Amino acid sequence: MSDDQRDQNPAEPAAQAPGPTGPEPEPIPFFGTTWVNHDGGYALRRVGLALGSLVTAIAAAVLLRLSYEGLEIGNVGPFLSISVVVLFAIASSIAFAKTWESFSRRPAPSSDEAALKGLKAIGFIGSLIAYFLRCLGEAPGEKLRRAEYERAQADFARRRSSRTGNPAARRPKRKK
């Protein structure tokens, strides 16, 4: 190997395995891990996602309105027209409540979340509104993940802290 080749490809020292650095924060969709330090365009992402979910909810409401007018043009009758409106209102309110609840606690393993997926898909406007409202204050799910992350950091620090002295060399406690 010539001197020129050695200068271009310097030998890198062997990578040492770093010691444990602690728990890693869980990424939030659209935010990654920027929620930890509120850096990397965190505020801009929150504003963008809030506006995006609001615009999408408005567009969906307009689409539902056009669908309702299509039912009116088709003369399907008042029962079906009212049923469709009530169905979307109930589905949207349930989707809002379940989405809002999911930002503050994790679902139980045996919960009915899988059974509600269809209902939440029908009431997607409620989910979009919940997402919009949560983005006004914080990233959706940030409070839950921050509490879990801080708890994991505290547990890690407690496990990694060293004890003082040799426990075998301690004097036995005096009996009174």
PDB file of C-alpha atoms in Angstrom:
ATOM      1  CA  MET A   1       0.000   0.000   0.000  1.00  0.00           C
ATOM      2  CA  SER A   2       1.457   3.340  -0.966  1.00  0.00           C
ATOM      3  CA  ASP A   3       1.608   6.418   1.246  1.00  0.00           C
ATOM      4  CA  ASP A   4      -1.069   8.122  -0.852  1.00  0.00           C
ATOM      5  CA  GLN A   5      -3.505   5.265  -0.276  1.00  0.00           C
ATOM      6  CA  ARG A   6      -2.850   5.295   3.474  1.00  0.00           C
ATOM      7  CA  ASP A   7      -3.596   9.028   3.608  1.00  0.00           C
ATOM      8  CA  GLN A   8      -6.885   8.569   1.767  1.00  0.00           C
ATOM      9  CA  ASN A   9      -8.055   5.573   3.812  1.00  0.00           C
ATOM     10  CA  PRO A  10      -6.860   6.093   7.353  1.00  0.00           C
ATOM     11  CA  ALA A  11      -7.197   3.104   9.603  1.00  0.00           C
ATOM     12  CA  GLU A  12     -10.048   3.699  11.975  1.00  0.00           C
ATOM     13  CA  PRO A  13      -9.664   2.494  15.534  1.00  0.00           C
ATOM     14  CA  ALA A  14     -11.811  -0.443  16.481  1.00  0.00           C
ATOM     15  CA  ALA A  15     -15.215   0.714  17.551  1.00  0.00           C
ATOM     16  CA  GLN A  16     -15.718   0.116  21.207  1.00  0.00           C
ATOM     17  CA  ALA A  17     -19.087  -0.953  22.404  1.00  0.00           C
ATOM     18  CA  PRO A  18     -20.443   1.979  24.372  1.00  0.00           C
ATOM     19  CA  GLY A  19     -21.823   1.356  27.812  1.00  0.00           C
ATOM     20  CA  PRO A  20     -25.512   1.578  28.473  1.00  0.00           C
ATOM     21  CA  THR A  21     -26.672   5.101  27.769  1.00  0.00           C
ATOM     22  CA  GLY A  22     -30.159   4.802  29.156  1.00  0.00           C
ATOM     23  CA  PRO A  23     -33.619   4.364  27.748  1.00  0.00           C
ATOM     24  CA  GLU A  24     -34.459   5.693  24.310  1.00  0.00           C
ATOM     25  CA  PRO A  25     -37.565   7.858  23.843  1.00  0.00           C
ATOM     26  CA  GLU A  26     -40.406   6.355  21.851  1.00  0.00           C
ATOM     27  CA  PRO A  27     -41.000   8.223  18.578  1.00  0.00           C
ATOM     28  CA  ILE A  28     -44.372   9.817  17.925  1.00  0.00           C
ATOM     29  CA  PRO A  29     -45.736   9.665  14.365  1.00  0.00           C
ATOM     30  CA  PHE A  30     -44.926  12.866  12.424  1.00  0.00           C
ATOM     31  CA  PHE A  31     -42.741  14.099  15.316  1.00  0.00           C
ATOM     32  CA  GLY A  32     -40.141  11.378  15.793  1.00  0.00           C
ATOM     33  CA  THR A  33     -38.263  12.126  18.993  1.00  0.00           C
ATOM     34  CA  THR A  34     -38.341  15.910  18.615  1.00  0.00           C
ATOM     35  CA  TRP A  35     -40.913  16.002  21.424  1.00  0.00           C
ATOM     36  CA  VAL A  36     -38.213  15.281  24.013  1.00  0.00           C
ATOM     37  CA  ASN A  37     -36.405  18.628  23.726  1.00  0.00           C
ATOM     38  CA  HIS A  38     -38.934  20.446  21.500  1.00  0.00           C
ATOM     39  CA  ASP A  39     -36.283  20.887  18.826  1.00  0.00           C
ATOM     40  CA  GLY A  40     -35.977  20.024  15.136  1.00  0.00           C
ATOM     41  CA  GLY A  41     -38.997  22.043  14.018  1.00  0.00           C
ATOM     42  CA  TYR A  42     -41.284  20.696  16.733  1.00  0.00           C
ATOM     43  CA  ALA A  43     -43.464  23.819  16.953  1.00  0.00           C
ATOM     44  CA  LEU A  44     -43.721  24.103  13.175  1.00  0.00           C
ATOM     45  CA  ARG A  45     -44.736  20.445  12.927  1.00  0.00           C
ATOM     46  CA  ARG A  46     -47.409  20.939  15.572  1.00  0.00           C
ATOM     47  CA  VAL A  47     -48.854  23.942  13.751  1.00  0.00           C
ATOM     48  CA  GLY A  48     -48.690  22.158  10.400  1.00  0.00           C
ATOM     49  CA  LEU A  49     -50.369  19.022  11.709  1.00  0.00           C
ATOM     50  CA  ALA A  50     -53.031  21.005  13.534  1.00  0.00           C
ATOM     51  CA  LEU A  51     -53.888  22.937  10.379  1.00  0.00           C
ATOM     52  CA  GLY A  52     -53.678  19.807   8.241  1.00  0.00           C
ATOM     53  CA  SER A  53     -56.072  17.868  10.465  1.00  0.00           C
ATOM     54  CA  LEU A  54     -58.482  20.822  10.627  1.00  0.00           C
ATOM     55  CA  VAL A  55     -58.483  21.287   6.834  1.00  0.00           C
ATOM     56  CA  THR A  56     -58.977  17.544   6.361  1.00  0.00           C
ATOM     57  CA  ALA A  57     -61.881  17.514   8.842  1.00  0.00           C
ATOM     58  CA  ILE A  58     -63.528  20.436   7.032  1.00  0.00           C
ATOM     59  CA  ALA A  59     -63.047  18.744   3.652  1.00  0.00           C
ATOM     60  CA  ALA A  60     -64.533  15.528   5.052  1.00  0.00           C
ATOM     61  CA  ALA A  61     -67.524  17.429   6.436  1.00  0.00           C
ATOM     62  CA  VAL A  62     -68.100  19.017   3.016  1.00  0.00           C
ATOM     63  CA  LEU A  63     -67.877  15.583   1.409  1.00  0.00           C
ATOM     64  CA  LEU A  64     -70.411  14.191   3.869  1.00  0.00           C
ATOM     65  CA  ARG A  65     -72.689  17.147   3.159  1.00  0.00           C
ATOM     66  CA  LEU A  66     -72.504  16.404  -0.567  1.00  0.00           C
ATOM     67  CA  SER A  67     -73.304  12.758   0.153  1.00  0.00           C
ATOM     68  CA  TYR A  68     -76.310  13.792   2.211  1.00  0.00           C
ATOM     69  CA  GLU A  69     -77.518  16.024  -0.628  1.00  0.00           C
ATOM     70  CA  GLY A  70     -77.163  13.024  -2.927  1.00  0.00           C
ATOM     71  CA  LEU A  71     -79.490  11.091  -0.644  1.00  0.00           C
ATOM     72  CA  GLU A  72     -81.965  13.974  -0.742  1.00  0.00           C
ATOM     73  CA  ILE A  73     -81.828  14.095  -4.545  1.00  0.00           C
ATOM     74  CA  GLY A  74     -82.368  10.337  -4.678  1.00  0.00           C
ATOM     75  CA  ASN A  75     -85.557  10.644  -2.588  1.00  0.00           C
ATOM     76  CA  VAL A  76     -84.579   7.830  -0.240  1.00  0.00           C
ATOM     77  CA  GLY A  77     -86.977   9.022   2.424  1.00  0.00           C
ATOM     78  CA  PRO A  78     -86.618  10.842   5.708  1.00  0.00           C
ATOM     79  CA  PHE A  79     -85.891   7.729   7.786  1.00  0.00           C
ATOM     80  CA  LEU A  80     -82.721   6.843   5.864  1.00  0.00           C
ATOM     81  CA  SER A  81     -81.568  10.466   5.656  1.00  0.00           C
ATOM     82  CA  ILE A  82     -81.949  10.973   9.406  1.00  0.00           C
ATOM     83  CA  SER A  83     -80.357   7.571  10.120  1.00  0.00           C
ATOM     84  CA  VAL A  84     -77.256   8.485   8.123  1.00  0.00           C
ATOM     85  CA  VAL A  85     -76.861  11.794   9.968  1.00  0.00           C
ATOM     86  CA  VAL A  86     -77.341  10.143  13.382  1.00  0.00           C
ATOM     87  CA  LEU A  87     -74.933   7.322  12.482  1.00  0.00           C
ATOM     88  CA  PHE A  88     -72.161   9.740  11.519  1.00  0.00           C
ATOM     89  CA  ALA A  89     -72.795  11.918  14.590  1.00  0.00           C
ATOM     90  CA  ILE A  90     -72.604   8.965  16.990  1.00  0.00           C
ATOM     91  CA  ALA A  91     -69.606   7.423  15.222  1.00  0.00           C
ATOM     92  CA  SER A  92     -67.776  10.772  15.236  1.00  0.00           C
ATOM     93  CA  SER A  93     -68.412  11.343  18.932  1.00  0.00           C
ATOM     94  CA  ILE A  94     -67.213   7.838  19.832  1.00  0.00           C
ATOM     95  CA  ALA A  95     -64.157   8.223  17.591  1.00  0.00           C
ATOM     96  CA  PHE A  96     -63.376  11.593  19.218  1.00  0.00           C
ATOM     97  CA  ALA A  97     -63.651  10.139  22.728  1.00  0.00           C
ATOM     98  CA  LYS A  98     -61.556   7.052  21.949  1.00  0.00           C
ATOM     99  CA  THR A  99     -58.889   9.059  20.092  1.00  0.00           C
ATOM    100  CA  TRP A 100     -58.677  11.622  22.899  1.00  0.00           C
ATOM    101  CA  GLU A 101     -58.438   8.822  25.455  1.00  0.00           C
ATOM    102  CA  SER A 102     -55.650   7.133  23.492  1.00  0.00           C
ATOM    103  CA  PHE A 103     -53.477  10.241  23.933  1.00  0.00           C
ATOM    104  CA  SER A 104     -53.457   9.870  27.724  1.00  0.00           C
ATOM    105  CA  ARG A 105     -53.286   6.127  28.342  1.00  0.00           C
ATOM    106  CA  ARG A 106     -52.337   2.951  26.550  1.00  0.00           C
ATOM    107  CA  PRO A 107     -55.164   0.548  25.720  1.00  0.00           C
ATOM    108  CA  ALA A 108     -55.380  -2.631  27.743  1.00  0.00           C
ATOM    109  CA  PRO A 109     -54.236  -5.761  25.889  1.00  0.00           C
ATOM    110  CA  SER A 110     -57.743  -7.227  26.034  1.00  0.00           C
ATOM    111  CA  SER A 111     -59.526  -3.988  25.207  1.00  0.00           C
ATOM    112  CA  ASP A 112     -62.140  -3.481  22.544  1.00  0.00           C
ATOM    113  CA  GLU A 113     -59.963  -1.198  20.399  1.00  0.00           C
ATOM    114  CA  ALA A 114     -59.855  -3.720  17.549  1.00  0.00           C
ATOM    115  CA  ALA A 115     -63.639  -3.987  17.549  1.00  0.00           C
ATOM    116  CA  LEU A 116     -63.968  -0.195  17.324  1.00  0.00           C
ATOM    117  CA  LYS A 117     -61.717   0.245  14.285  1.00  0.00           C
ATOM    118  CA  GLY A 118     -64.646   0.194  11.884  1.00  0.00           C
ATOM    119  CA  LEU A 119     -66.610   2.652  13.986  1.00  0.00           C
ATOM    120  CA  LYS A 120     -63.592   4.935  14.243  1.00  0.00           C
ATOM    121  CA  ALA A 121     -63.177   4.760  10.457  1.00  0.00           C
ATOM    122  CA  ILE A 122     -66.782   5.866   9.982  1.00  0.00           C
ATOM    123  CA  GLY A 123     -66.393   8.639  12.542  1.00  0.00           C
ATOM    124  CA  PHE A 124     -63.027   9.805  11.208  1.00  0.00           C
ATOM    125  CA  ILE A 125     -64.080  13.448  11.517  1.00  0.00           C
ATOM    126  CA  GLY A 126     -64.170  13.061  15.304  1.00  0.00           C
ATOM    127  CA  SER A 127     -60.654  11.599  15.275  1.00  0.00           C
ATOM    128  CA  LEU A 128     -59.392  14.460  13.117  1.00  0.00           C
ATOM    129  CA  ILE A 129     -60.914  17.040  15.456  1.00  0.00           C
ATOM    130  CA  ALA A 130     -59.372  15.320  18.480  1.00  0.00           C
ATOM    131  CA  TYR A 131     -56.007  15.347  16.728  1.00  0.00           C
ATOM    132  CA  PHE A 132     -56.423  19.052  15.901  1.00  0.00           C
ATOM    133  CA  LEU A 133     -57.305  19.986  19.475  1.00  0.00           C
ATOM    134  CA  ARG A 134     -54.419  17.977  20.939  1.00  0.00           C
ATOM    135  CA  CYS A 135     -51.932  19.547  18.522  1.00  0.00           C
ATOM    136  CA  LEU A 136     -52.865  22.965  19.892  1.00  0.00           C
ATOM    137  CA  GLY A 137     -51.320  22.067  23.265  1.00  0.00           C
ATOM    138  CA  GLU A 138     -48.754  19.357  22.579  1.00  0.00           C
ATOM    139  CA  ALA A 139     -47.870  16.553  20.224  1.00  0.00           C
ATOM    140  CA  PRO A 140     -50.586  13.890  20.406  1.00  0.00           C
ATOM    141  CA  GLY A 141     -49.470  11.355  23.000  1.00  0.00           C
ATOM    142  CA  GLU A 142     -46.544  13.467  24.229  1.00  0.00           C
ATOM    143  CA  LYS A 143     -47.700  13.645  27.841  1.00  0.00           C
ATOM    144  CA  LEU A 144     -48.057   9.865  28.067  1.00  0.00           C
ATOM    145  CA  ARG A 145     -44.714   9.160  26.405  1.00  0.00           C
ATOM    146  CA  ARG A 146     -42.937  11.834  28.456  1.00  0.00           C
ATOM    147  CA  ALA A 147     -44.187  10.300  31.717  1.00  0.00           C
ATOM    148  CA  GLU A 148     -43.089   6.825  30.578  1.00  0.00           C
ATOM    149  CA  TYR A 149     -39.708   8.147  29.393  1.00  0.00           C
ATOM    150  CA  GLU A 150     -39.011  10.035  32.632  1.00  0.00           C
ATOM    151  CA  ARG A 151     -40.020   6.969  34.663  1.00  0.00           C
ATOM    152  CA  ALA A 152     -37.674   4.800  32.572  1.00  0.00           C
ATOM    153  CA  GLN A 153     -34.832   7.320  33.031  1.00  0.00           C
ATOM    154  CA  ALA A 154     -35.370   7.394  36.802  1.00  0.00           C
ATOM    155  CA  ASP A 155     -35.404   3.582  36.939  1.00  0.00           C
ATOM    156  CA  PHE A 156     -32.243   3.434  34.837  1.00  0.00           C
ATOM    157  CA  ALA A 157     -30.459   5.990  37.034  1.00  0.00           C
ATOM    158  CA  ARG A 158     -31.499   4.094  40.163  1.00  0.00           C
ATOM    159  CA  ARG A 159     -30.193   0.796  38.749  1.00  0.00           C
ATOM    160  CA  ARG A 160     -26.922   2.360  37.576  1.00  0.00           C
ATOM    161  CA  SER A 161     -26.134   4.275  40.768  1.00  0.00           C
ATOM    162  CA  SER A 162     -23.321   2.695  42.722  1.00  0.00           C
ATOM    163  CA  ARG A 163     -23.577   1.738  46.324  1.00  0.00           C
ATOM    164  CA  THR A 164     -21.309   3.324  48.839  1.00  0.00           C
ATOM    165  CA  GLY A 165     -18.787   1.048  50.443  1.00  0.00           C
ATOM    166  CA  ASN A 166     -18.458  -2.691  50.595  1.00  0.00           C
ATOM    167  CA  PRO A 167     -21.538  -4.256  52.174  1.00  0.00           C
ATOM    168  CA  ALA A 168     -19.486  -7.220  53.415  1.00  0.00           C
ATOM    169  CA  ALA A 169     -17.182  -4.930  55.379  1.00  0.00           C
ATOM    170  CA  ARG A 170     -19.964  -3.197  57.266  1.00  0.00           C
ATOM    171  CA  ARG A 171     -20.198  -3.603  60.983  1.00  0.00           C
ATOM    172  CA  PRO A 172     -23.193  -5.494  62.243  1.00  0.00           C
ATOM    173  CA  LYS A 173     -25.918  -3.334  63.748  1.00  0.00           C
ATOM    174  CA  ARG A 174     -25.823  -3.045  67.525  1.00  0.00           C
ATOM    175  CA  LYS A 175     -28.715  -4.475  69.448  1.00  0.00           C
ATOM    176  CA  LYS A 176     -30.244  -2.132  71.954  1.00  0.00           C
TER     177      LYS A 176
END
